[in-house]
Short mmCIF file of C-alpha atoms in Angstrom, two decimals:
data_model
loop_
_atom_site.label_atom_id
_atom_site.label_comp_id
_atom_site.label_asym_id
_atom_site.label_seq_id
_atom_site.Cartn_x
_atom_site.Cartn_y
_atom_site.Cartn_z
CA UNK A 1 3.05 1.31 0.33
CA UNK A 2 2.15 4.04 -1.97
CA UNK A 3 -0.43 4.91 -4.62
CA UNK A 4 -0.68 2.21 -7.32
CA UNK A 5 -0.45 2.93 -10.90
CA UNK A 6 -3.78 4.76 -11.67
CA UNK A 7 -4.59 5.76 -15.00
CA UNK A 8 -4.55 9.46 -15.32
CA UNK A 9 -6.28 9.97 -18.48
CA UNK A 10 -9.03 7.99 -20.57
CA UNK A 11 -7.35 7.66 -23.75
CA UNK A 12 -4.26 5.48 -23.08
CA UNK A 13 -3.58 3.60 -26.21
CA UNK A 14 -3.47 0.04 -26.04
CA UNK A 15 -1.14 -0.54 -29.40
CA UNK A 16 1.44 2.25 -29.06
CA UNK A 17 4.29 2.15 -26.86
CA UNK A 18 4.98 4.88 -24.52
CA UNK A 19 7.05 7.68 -26.26
CA UNK A 20 10.55 8.26 -25.53
CA UNK A 21 11.14 11.67 -23.69
CA UNK A 22 13.18 14.44 -25.04
CA UNK A 23 16.61 15.06 -23.59
CA UNK A 24 15.36 17.48 -21.03
CA UNK A 25 12.79 14.94 -19.61
CA UNK A 26 15.63 12.27 -18.88
CA UNK A 27 15.83 11.21 -15.13
CA UNK A 28 18.75 9.38 -13.54
CA UNK A 29 18.37 5.70 -12.17
CA UNK A 30 19.44 7.16 -8.72
CA UNK A 31 16.45 9.71 -8.85
CA UNK A 32 14.00 6.83 -9.99
CA UNK A 33 15.46 4.70 -6.93
CA UNK A 34 14.63 7.57 -4.68
CA UNK A 35 11.07 7.99 -6.23
CA UNK A 36 10.47 4.29 -5.69
CA UNK A 37 11.72 4.44 -1.98
CA UNK A 38 9.59 7.35 -1.12
CA UNK A 39 6.51 5.69 -2.41
CA UNK A 40 7.14 2.33 -0.67
CA UNK A 41 9.14 2.98 2.59
CA UNK A 42 7.16 3.91 5.80
CA UNK A 43 7.67 3.31 9.43
CA UNK A 44 4.05 2.40 10.21
CA UNK A 45 4.93 -1.45 9.64
CA UNK A 46 7.76 -1.23 11.99
CA UNK A 47 5.87 -2.19 15.23
CA UNK A 48 4.23 -5.32 13.53
CA UNK A 49 7.55 -6.69 12.85
CA UNK A 50 9.45 -5.79 16.04
CA UNK A 51 7.39 -8.21 17.85
CA UNK A 52 9.54 -10.73 16.21
CA UNK A 53 12.82 -9.19 17.07
CA UNK A 54 15.94 -10.41 14.84
CA UNK A 55 13.48 -12.72 12.79
CA UNK A 56 12.10 -9.56 11.27
CA UNK A 57 15.00 -9.38 9.00
CA UNK A 58 14.13 -12.88 7.46
CA UNK A 59 10.36 -11.60 7.38
CA UNK A 60 11.27 -8.70 5.20
CA UNK A 61 13.51 -10.28 2.86
CA UNK A 62 11.63 -13.41 1.95
CA UNK A 63 8.73 -11.02 0.43
CA UNK A 64 11.36 -8.79 -1.23
CA UNK A 65 12.81 -11.66 -3.07
CA UNK A 66 9.65 -13.46 -4.15
CA UNK A 67 7.24 -10.51 -4.47
CA UNK A 68 8.86 -7.08 -4.74
CA UNK A 69 11.62 -8.22 -7.31
CA UNK A 70 9.17 -9.83 -9.69
CA UNK A 71 6.53 -7.05 -9.29
CA UNK A 72 9.25 -4.33 -9.96
CA UNK A 73 10.74 -5.99 -13.11
CA UNK A 74 7.36 -7.03 -14.56
CA UNK A 75 5.45 -3.94 -14.24
CA UNK A 76 8.30 -2.03 -15.82
CA UNK A 77 8.17 -4.18 -19.09
CA UNK A 78 4.22 -3.51 -18.85
CA UNK A 79 4.52 0.02 -18.44
CA UNK A 80 7.29 0.65 -20.96
CA UNK A 81 5.08 -0.94 -23.69
CA UNK A 82 1.53 -0.22 -22.81
CA UNK A 83 -0.01 3.15 -21.37
CA UNK A 84 -3.08 3.37 -19.22
CA UNK A 85 -2.02 1.52 -16.27
CA UNK A 86 -3.13 -1.97 -15.00
CA UNK A 87 -6.57 -1.59 -16.58
CA UNK A 88 -4.97 -1.57 -20.10
CA UNK A 89 -2.45 -4.31 -19.20
CA UNK A 90 -4.91 -6.84 -17.91
CA UNK A 91 -7.69 -5.86 -20.49
CA UNK A 92 -5.19 -6.46 -23.33
CA UNK A 93 -3.57 -9.36 -21.83
CA UNK A 94 -6.63 -11.18 -20.47
CA UNK A 95 -10.04 -9.32 -21.06
CA UNK A 96 -11.79 -6.22 -20.30
CA UNK A 97 -13.78 -7.63 -17.38
CA UNK A 98 -10.75 -8.76 -15.73
CA UNK A 99 -9.45 -5.40 -16.21
CA UNK A 100 -12.10 -3.87 -14.32
CA UNK A 101 -11.66 -6.22 -11.72
CA UNK A 102 -7.86 -5.43 -11.42
CA UNK A 103 -8.79 -1.50 -11.34
CA UNK A 104 -11.64 -2.16 -8.91
CA UNK A 105 -9.16 -3.94 -6.46
CA UNK A 106 -6.83 -0.88 -6.65
CA UNK A 107 -9.60 1.07 -5.45
CA UNK A 108 -11.35 -1.21 -3.09
CA UNK A 109 -8.03 -2.10 -1.14
CA UNK A 110 -8.11 1.52 0.10
CA UNK A 111 -11.27 1.19 1.96
CA UNK A 112 -9.55 -1.00 4.24
CA UNK A 113 -6.28 0.69 3.97
CA UNK A 114 -7.74 4.06 5.39
CA UNK A 115 -9.00 2.54 8.64
CA UNK A 116 -5.58 0.90 9.14
CA UNK A 117 -3.55 4.02 8.20
CA UNK A 118 -5.81 6.09 10.35
CA UNK A 119 -5.55 3.70 13.23
CA UNK A 120 -1.79 4.44 13.23
CA UNK A 121 -2.55 8.06 13.07
CA UNK A 122 -5.06 7.85 16.10
CA UNK A 123 -2.37 5.88 18.34
CA UNK A 124 0.28 8.19 17.23
CA UNK A 125 -1.73 11.37 18.12
CA UNK A 126 -2.59 10.12 21.42
CA UNK A 127 1.01 10.36 22.51
CA UNK A 128 0.62 14.06 21.62
CA UNK A 129 -2.42 14.46 23.94
CA UNK A 130 -2.76 11.35 26.41
CA UNK A 131 -0.89 8.11 25.81
CA UNK A 132 -3.65 6.18 27.57
CA UNK A 133 -5.91 6.95 24.53
CA UNK A 134 -3.57 4.79 22.22
CA UNK A 135 -5.41 1.74 23.54
CA UNK A 136 -8.82 3.16 23.58
CA UNK A 137 -11.01 1.83 20.50
CA UNK A 138 -13.53 4.63 21.14
CA UNK A 139 -10.77 7.21 20.51
CA UNK A 140 -9.40 5.47 17.20
CA UNK A 141 -12.76 5.21 15.86
CA UNK A 142 -13.46 8.77 16.34
CA UNK A 143 -10.13 9.79 14.94
CA UNK A 144 -10.65 7.54 11.75
CA UNK A 145 -14.15 9.10 11.06
CA UNK A 146 -13.50 12.60 11.59
CA UNK A 147 -10.03 12.75 9.63
CA UNK A 148 -11.26 10.77 6.78
CA UNK A 149 -14.39 12.91 6.31
CA UNK A 150 -11.98 15.93 6.64
CA UNK A 151 -10.04 14.56 3.85
CA UNK A 152 -13.03 13.88 1.69
CA UNK A 153 -13.99 17.61 2.08
CA UNK A 154 -10.50 18.71 1.27
CA UNK A 155 -10.46 16.51 -1.72
CA UNK A 156 -13.81 17.68 -3.21
CA UNK A 157 -12.76 20.93 -3.28
CA UNK A 158 -10.15 20.12 -5.96
CA UNK A 159 -7.18 21.45 -4.04
CA UNK A 160 -3.94 21.58 -5.80
CA UNK A 161 -0.68 20.55 -4.57
CA UNK A 162 -1.75 17.83 -2.19
CA UNK A 163 0.65 15.45 -3.86
CA UNK A 164 3.70 17.58 -2.58
CA UNK A 165 2.69 16.58 0.99
CA UNK A 166 3.70 13.12 0.36
CA UNK A 167 7.25 13.76 -0.87
CA UNK A 168 7.80 16.22 1.93
CA UNK A 169 6.19 13.37 4.26
CA UNK A 170 9.18 10.97 3.26
CA UNK A 171 11.71 13.37 4.87
CA UNK A 172 9.62 14.91 7.62
CA UNK A 173 7.60 11.54 8.71
CA UNK A 174 9.80 8.74 7.61
CA UNK A 175 13.73 9.46 7.11
CA UNK A 176 14.24 11.91 9.95
CA UNK A 177 12.28 9.87 12.60
CA UNK A 178 13.90 6.97 11.34
CA UNK A 179 17.24 7.93 11.36
CA UNK A 180 16.88 9.46 15.00
CA UNK A 181 15.09 6.21 16.15
CA UNK A 182 17.87 3.98 14.88
CA UNK A 183 20.53 6.15 16.06
CA UNK A 184 19.37 6.62 19.67
CA UNK A 185 18.64 2.82 19.71
CA UNK A 186 22.44 2.18 18.79
CA UNK A 187 23.39 4.50 21.56
CA UNK A 188 21.04 3.04 23.90
CA UNK A 189 22.74 -0.49 23.33
CA UNK A 190 26.03 1.29 23.46
CA UNK A 191 25.36 2.32 26.95
CA UNK A 192 25.19 -1.14 28.36
CA UNK A 193 21.33 -1.61 28.20
CA UNK A 194 20.33 -4.95 27.31
CA UNK A 195 18.08 -5.43 24.20
CA UNK A 196 14.45 -6.43 24.91
CA UNK A 197 14.61 -8.95 22.23
CA UNK A 198 17.38 -11.44 22.05
CA UNK A 199 19.73 -10.73 18.97
CA UNK A 200 21.60 -14.03 18.69
CA UNK A 201 21.94 -16.27 15.75
CA UNK A 202 19.28 -18.76 16.88
CA UNK A 203 16.67 -15.82 16.75
CA UNK A 204 17.17 -15.21 13.00
CA UNK A 205 14.02 -17.22 12.16
CA UNK A 206 10.58 -16.83 13.70
CA UNK A 207 9.31 -19.56 15.93
CA UNK A 208 7.42 -22.17 14.04
CA UNK A 209 3.95 -22.22 15.45
CA UNK A 210 2.63 -24.13 12.66
CA UNK A 211 0.65 -22.71 9.47
CA UNK A 212 -0.20 -19.53 11.53
CA UNK A 213 3.44 -18.56 11.45
CA UNK A 214 3.05 -17.99 7.83
CA UNK A 215 0.81 -15.16 8.18
CA UNK A 216 3.63 -13.00 9.57
CA UNK A 217 4.89 -12.87 6.02
CA UNK A 218 1.51 -11.96 4.39
CA UNK A 219 1.57 -8.34 6.01
CA UNK A 220 4.77 -7.61 4.38
CA UNK A 221 3.46 -8.14 0.80
CA UNK A 222 1.29 -4.92 1.34
CA UNK A 223 4.49 -3.07 2.51
CA UNK A 224 6.18 -3.70 -0.90
CA UNK A 225 2.90 -3.04 -2.95
CA UNK A 226 2.58 0.09 -5.18
CA UNK A 227 5.88 -0.71 -7.26
CA UNK A 228 3.91 -0.61 -10.41
CA UNK A 229 3.36 2.90 -9.99
CA UNK A 230 6.95 3.79 -10.42
CA UNK A 231 7.25 1.57 -13.43
CA UNK A 232 5.76 4.10 -15.73
CA UNK A 233 9.04 6.10 -15.40
CA UNK A 234 10.96 3.33 -17.08
CA UNK A 235 10.83 4.98 -20.40
CA UNK A 236 12.15 8.16 -18.84
CA UNK A 237 15.53 6.52 -18.37
CA UNK A 238 18.34 6.82 -21.11
CA UNK A 239 19.06 3.03 -20.96
CA UNK A 240 16.29 1.22 -19.47
CA UNK A 241 17.69 -2.03 -19.95
CA UNK A 242 20.55 -1.37 -17.79
CA UNK A 243 19.50 1.31 -15.51
CA UNK A 244 16.06 0.08 -14.48
CA UNK A 245 17.38 -2.97 -12.67
CA UNK A 246 20.07 -0.89 -10.89
CA UNK A 247 17.46 1.65 -9.84
CA UNK A 248 15.32 -1.26 -8.45
CA UNK A 249 18.05 -3.10 -6.42
CA UNK A 250 19.25 0.22 -5.09
CA UNK A 251 15.55 1.00 -4.01
CA UNK A 252 15.22 -2.38 -2.55
CA UNK A 253 18.14 -1.92 -0.49
CA UNK A 254 16.97 1.47 0.56
CA UNK A 255 13.48 0.34 1.20
CA UNK A 256 14.81 -2.67 3.34
CA UNK A 257 16.95 -0.56 5.41
CA UNK A 258 13.94 1.67 6.31
CA UNK A 259 11.95 -1.24 7.11
CA UNK A 260 14.31 -3.27 9.13
CA UNK A 261 16.48 -0.99 11.05
CA UNK A 262 13.73 1.00 12.85
CA UNK A 263 11.88 -2.46 13.31
CA UNK A 264 15.21 -3.60 15.19
CA UNK A 265 15.34 -0.43 17.11
CA UNK A 266 11.92 -0.84 18.41
CA UNK A 267 12.80 -4.37 19.32
CA UNK A 268 15.83 -3.37 21.27
CA UNK A 269 13.70 -0.92 23.25
CA UNK A 270 10.27 -2.06 23.71
CA UNK A 271 9.43 -5.79 25.09
CA UNK A 272 7.34 -7.67 22.61
CA UNK A 273 4.57 -8.25 25.04
CA UNK A 274 4.24 -4.57 25.68
CA UNK A 275 4.25 -3.45 22.19
CA UNK A 276 1.06 -2.12 20.29
CA UNK A 277 0.99 -2.67 16.57
CA UNK A 278 -0.29 0.84 16.16
CA UNK A 279 1.42 2.64 18.74
CA UNK A 280 4.59 0.92 18.70
CA UNK A 281 6.68 3.37 16.98
CA UNK A 282 5.75 6.09 19.58
CA UNK A 283 6.39 3.79 22.35
CA UNK A 284 9.82 3.30 21.20
CA UNK A 285 10.38 7.05 20.88
CA UNK A 286 8.84 7.58 24.23
CA UNK A 287 11.18 4.89 25.76
CA UNK A 288 14.25 5.93 24.28
CA UNK A 289 13.79 9.63 25.04
CA UNK A 290 12.94 8.79 28.41
CA UNK A 291 16.35 7.10 28.74
CA UNK A 292 18.01 10.41 27.70
CA UNK A 293 15.66 12.74 29.68
CA UNK A 294 14.18 14.07 26.24
CA UNK A 295 10.46 13.06 26.60
CA UNK A 296 9.60 16.45 25.63
CA UNK A 297 10.41 15.42 21.90
CA UNK A 298 7.95 12.67 22.00
CA UNK A 299 5.05 14.98 21.13
CA UNK A 300 6.92 16.73 18.09
CA UNK A 301 7.91 13.29 16.69
CA UNK A 302 4.30 12.23 16.86
CA UNK A 303 3.18 15.54 14.99
CA UNK A 304 5.91 14.70 12.28
CA UNK A 305 4.65 11.14 11.97
CA UNK A 306 1.02 12.33 11.90
CA UNK A 307 1.43 14.99 9.22
CA UNK A 308 3.25 12.49 6.78
CA UNK A 309 0.47 9.90 7.20
CA UNK A 310 -2.00 12.57 6.61
CA UNK A 311 -0.56 13.85 3.55
CA UNK A 312 -0.20 10.35 2.26
CA UNK A 313 -3.91 9.96 2.92
CA UNK A 314 -4.67 12.90 0.87
CA UNK A 315 -2.75 11.87 -2.07
CA UNK A 316 -4.27 8.40 -1.92
CA UNK A 317 -7.70 9.70 -1.26
CA UNK A 318 -8.73 10.90 -4.83
CA UNK A 319 -6.18 8.83 -6.93
CA UNK A 320 -7.56 5.14 -7.07
CA UNK A 321 -11.26 6.53 -7.31
CA UNK A 322 -10.24 8.71 -10.27
CA UNK A 323 -8.89 5.89 -12.06
CA UNK A 324 -11.83 3.63 -11.35
CA UNK A 325 -14.18 6.61 -12.49
CA UNK A 326 -12.32 7.13 -15.80
CA UNK A 327 -12.52 3.57 -16.80
CA UNK A 328 -16.21 3.14 -15.64
CA UNK A 329 -17.31 6.21 -17.82
CA UNK A 330 -15.73 4.52 -20.87
CA UNK A 331 -17.07 1.22 -20.37
CA UNK A 332 -20.18 1.75 -18.16
CA UNK A 333 -18.94 -0.22 -15.21
CA UNK A 334 -20.70 1.97 -12.59
CA UNK A 335 -23.96 3.48 -12.28
CA UNK A 336 -24.43 7.11 -13.20
CA UNK A 337 -24.83 8.01 -9.65
CA UNK A 338 -21.24 7.00 -8.84
CA UNK A 339 -19.98 8.58 -12.10
CA UNK A 340 -21.26 12.19 -11.06
CA UNK A 341 -18.66 15.02 -10.60
CA UNK A 342 -19.08 17.89 -8.26
CA UNK A 343 -18.36 21.45 -9.67
CA UNK A 344 -14.72 21.02 -9.18
CA UNK A 345 -14.47 18.01 -11.15
CA UNK A 346 -14.04 15.66 -8.49
CA UNK A 347 -15.74 12.24 -8.02
CA UNK A 348 -17.50 13.09 -4.84
CA UNK A 349 -20.18 10.70 -4.80
CA UNK A 350 -17.65 7.97 -5.00
CA UNK A 351 -15.87 9.42 -2.06
CA UNK A 352 -18.96 9.77 0.10
CA UNK A 353 -20.17 6.19 -0.59
CA UNK A 354 -16.66 4.82 0.09
CA UNK A 355 -16.58 7.21 3.45
CA UNK A 356 -19.73 5.46 4.47
CA UNK A 357 -18.27 2.17 4.32
CA UNK A 358 -14.98 3.41 5.88
CA UNK A 359 -17.13 4.84 8.76
CA UNK A 360 -18.65 1.41 9.30
CA UNK A 361 -15.32 -0.38 9.42
CA UNK A 362 -13.58 2.30 11.69
CA UNK A 363 -16.46 1.67 14.30
CA UNK A 364 -15.01 -1.76 14.39
CA UNK A 365 -12.08 -0.42 16.28
CA UNK A 366 -14.59 0.47 19.17
CA UNK A 367 -16.28 -3.07 19.00
CA UNK A 368 -13.16 -5.46 18.42
CA UNK A 369 -11.44 -6.88 21.60
CA UNK A 370 -8.36 -4.59 21.16
CA UNK A 371 -6.90 -2.07 18.75
CA UNK A 372 -3.94 -4.04 17.72
CA UNK A 373 -6.42 -6.74 16.62
CA UNK A 374 -8.53 -4.44 14.41
CA UNK A 375 -5.46 -3.07 12.79
CA UNK A 376 -4.00 -6.55 11.96
CA UNK A 377 -7.12 -7.63 10.50
CA UNK A 378 -7.65 -4.73 8.41
CA UNK A 379 -4.13 -4.77 7.02
CA UNK A 380 -4.49 -8.46 5.84
CA UNK A 381 -8.01 -7.59 4.25
CA UNK A 382 -6.15 -4.50 2.53
CA UNK A 383 -3.31 -7.08 1.40
CA UNK A 384 -5.62 -9.85 0.00
CA UNK A 385 -7.55 -7.27 -2.15
CA UNK A 386 -4.54 -5.83 -3.73
CA UNK A 387 -3.12 -9.41 -4.20
CA UNK A 388 -5.96 -10.08 -6.44
CA UNK A 389 -4.78 -7.23 -8.80
CA UNK A 390 -1.27 -8.67 -8.86
CA UNK A 391 -2.32 -12.33 -9.88
CA UNK A 392 -3.95 -10.70 -12.62
CA UNK A 393 -0.94 -8.52 -13.70
CA UNK A 394 1.34 -11.60 -13.70
CA UNK A 395 -1.00 -13.57 -15.92
CA UNK A 396 -1.47 -10.61 -18.24
CA UNK A 397 2.44 -10.05 -18.48
CA UNK A 398 2.89 -13.66 -19.74
CA UNK A 399 -0.05 -13.44 -22.18
CA UNK A 400 1.12 -10.31 -23.63
CA UNK A 401 4.50 -11.47 -24.06
CA UNK A 402 2.82 -14.43 -25.96
CA UNK A 403 0.43 -12.48 -27.97
CA UNK A 404 2.52 -9.65 -28.81
CA UNK A 405 6.23 -10.77 -28.57
CA UNK A 406 7.39 -8.01 -31.23
CA UNK A 407 5.28 -5.19 -29.50
CA UNK A 408 7.88 -2.36 -28.82
CA UNK A 409 9.09 -2.18 -25.00
CA UNK A 410 11.32 0.20 -23.55
CA UNK A 411 12.30 -2.56 -20.89
CA UNK A 412 12.12 -6.36 -21.17
CA UNK A 413 12.06 -8.27 -18.04
CA UNK A 414 14.60 -11.11 -18.02
CA UNK A 415 13.27 -14.57 -17.62
CA UNK A 416 9.67 -13.03 -17.56
CA UNK A 417 8.05 -16.62 -17.41
CA UNK A 418 10.25 -17.31 -14.19
CA UNK A 419 9.55 -14.05 -12.39
CA UNK A 420 5.76 -14.24 -13.34
CA UNK A 421 5.62 -17.76 -11.81
CA UNK A 422 7.53 -16.80 -8.72
CA UNK A 423 5.32 -13.70 -8.18
CA UNK A 424 2.08 -15.43 -8.92
CA UNK A 425 2.73 -18.34 -6.57
CA UNK A 426 3.97 -16.05 -3.84
CA UNK A 427 1.00 -13.89 -4.27
CA UNK A 428 -1.57 -16.82 -4.33
CA UNK A 429 0.17 -18.41 -1.24
CA UNK A 430 0.05 -15.20 0.58
CA UNK A 431 -3.65 -14.63 -0.39
CA UNK A 432 -4.64 -18.14 0.83
CA UNK A 433 -2.52 -18.03 4.13
CA UNK A 434 -4.25 -14.78 5.04
CA UNK A 435 -7.52 -16.73 5.95
CA UNK A 436 -5.26 -18.65 8.57
CA UNK A 437 -5.40 -16.86 12.04
CA UNK A 438 -2.09 -15.72 12.92
CA UNK A 439 -0.29 -17.29 16.15
CA UNK A 440 -1.25 -14.00 18.21
CA UNK A 441 -4.88 -14.71 17.63
CA UNK A 442 -4.71 -18.40 18.87
CA UNK A 443 -6.93 -17.48 22.02
CA UNK A 444 -9.52 -16.29 19.85
CA UNK A 445 -12.39 -17.73 17.70
CA UNK A 446 -10.83 -18.71 14.30
CA UNK A 447 -14.13 -19.04 12.69
CA UNK A 448 -15.01 -15.36 13.36
CA UNK A 449 -11.51 -14.27 12.13
CA UNK A 450 -11.98 -16.27 8.84
CA UNK A 451 -15.46 -14.69 8.46
CA UNK A 452 -14.31 -11.36 8.89
CA UNK A 453 -11.14 -11.50 6.51
CA UNK A 454 -13.07 -13.69 4.10
CA UNK A 455 -16.13 -11.51 4.09
CA UNK A 456 -14.09 -8.35 3.72
CA UNK A 457 -11.38 -9.65 1.00
CA UNK A 458 -13.76 -11.85 -1.29
CA UNK A 459 -16.71 -9.85 -0.79
CA UNK A 460 -15.39 -6.48 -1.61
CA UNK A 461 -12.67 -7.64 -3.84
CA UNK A 462 -14.80 -10.00 -6.02
CA UNK A 463 -18.41 -10.07 -5.14
CA UNK A 464 -19.26 -6.44 -5.55
CA UNK A 465 -17.26 -5.93 -8.83
CA UNK A 466 -19.10 -9.03 -10.14
CA UNK A 467 -22.34 -7.39 -9.36
CA UNK A 468 -21.64 -4.13 -10.92
CA UNK A 469 -20.36 -5.82 -14.08
CA UNK A 470 -23.37 -8.27 -14.02
CA UNK A 471 -26.14 -5.80 -13.80
CA UNK A 472 -24.31 -2.95 -15.90
CA UNK A 473 -26.44 -1.20 -18.66
CA UNK A 474 -25.52 0.38 -21.95
CA UNK A 475 -26.77 3.78 -20.61
CA UNK A 476 -24.11 3.72 -17.88
CA UNK A 477 -21.35 4.79 -20.52
CA UNK A 478 -20.66 8.50 -20.21
CA UNK A 479 -18.64 10.94 -22.15
CA UNK A 480 -15.20 11.81 -21.17
CA UNK A 481 -14.45 13.75 -18.39
CA UNK A 482 -14.94 17.57 -18.74
CA UNK A 483 -12.22 19.95 -18.27
CA UNK A 484 -12.58 21.49 -14.83
CA UNK A 485 -10.49 24.51 -13.83
CA UNK A 486 -9.42 24.48 -10.14
#
């Protein structure tokens, strides 16, 4: 997953279509496919799906068809007709309060996203220092807190060029390690070693364990989220109607390859019962390198993965909160304290308050029974909060087509009503199923699981923005952001 479509200015018009670029600004559909792939694909989710062996193919394909495809095509139509991101789409299609809820959910999901991302960083870093630390909740909590606050310090200084770390991270921390892992995994099997997970036709589908089995698919919705960010580039294509679908189908193929092949490689090498959801990638590298006598490479790969994740965190850190700040200053949705900027023009107070909540959540890694349980729970909460935004987006798309059928759009999604229906139904189902404890939590207390997930998703995703909106005051409206040199 990557940054959602955060408004980058406060004056996006709700009536004018996005202007067409000049000839020097055109991008190819292949370039757009690469941009989309870099913003979505990651190795972080591979251990989660590797647990299910060959069934991970099905668990990735189904969300791609019912969520990734509708999201890509629908957001392309919205982005090519209305500037300003999801707030403008939802506020125009439904209402301004719902627009605030949508942009709030884009921001709020990051509060749980950072602990899960940095939990992966902590476990990966442990393999560089001491692999036994990978299962330590105290170590994980310490890394989350220290790294997050270090990121706040870097972001608050208005540092330029941080975004470049993410694009470089795709190559350094995703493509190179992914190709190495899959290649060595194939060689591992070619040497006559038996796959840790069976790879026969009867294992194509996950073992049905009741409703809890459906939870496996929920986490993959988050893997595909953020496609609306790249939809803003649809008007930079020479022929959006033909080229955008081609770009999206190519991106889907690449994303699926990056998700599925490393997950399979891990399933070949590491037995499911030994797999850590946070350290599984490093477990696989360590095991395959040991097979070739190359274990000295394990720390190097760990550093590559950590570097990419940290770069991604820094690019995420200021983006969603900046979008929330811009909308809140225009409409007065947040109190003045949260709208204050530091001398570098950065919304430091929002980052600090977010950091306090992130610290509390991070401490849960030290309190929950095991690191993998905490990682899964935070991933589900992140997904559910983000899904609220997608539900609103699908409704807004249908309403805008009905209310403004002649509004100029650079791209018109085919069968929009059907796409939105499938996307909405899939998102709603994933949201509801997220409250069901997955099969691997069968031995735990389901009530506590529902309480944690429900409290996190509904409390942060719905209750908090309702309170901000309910108690807002006219004096909360502020002037546009001042120009700050940095």
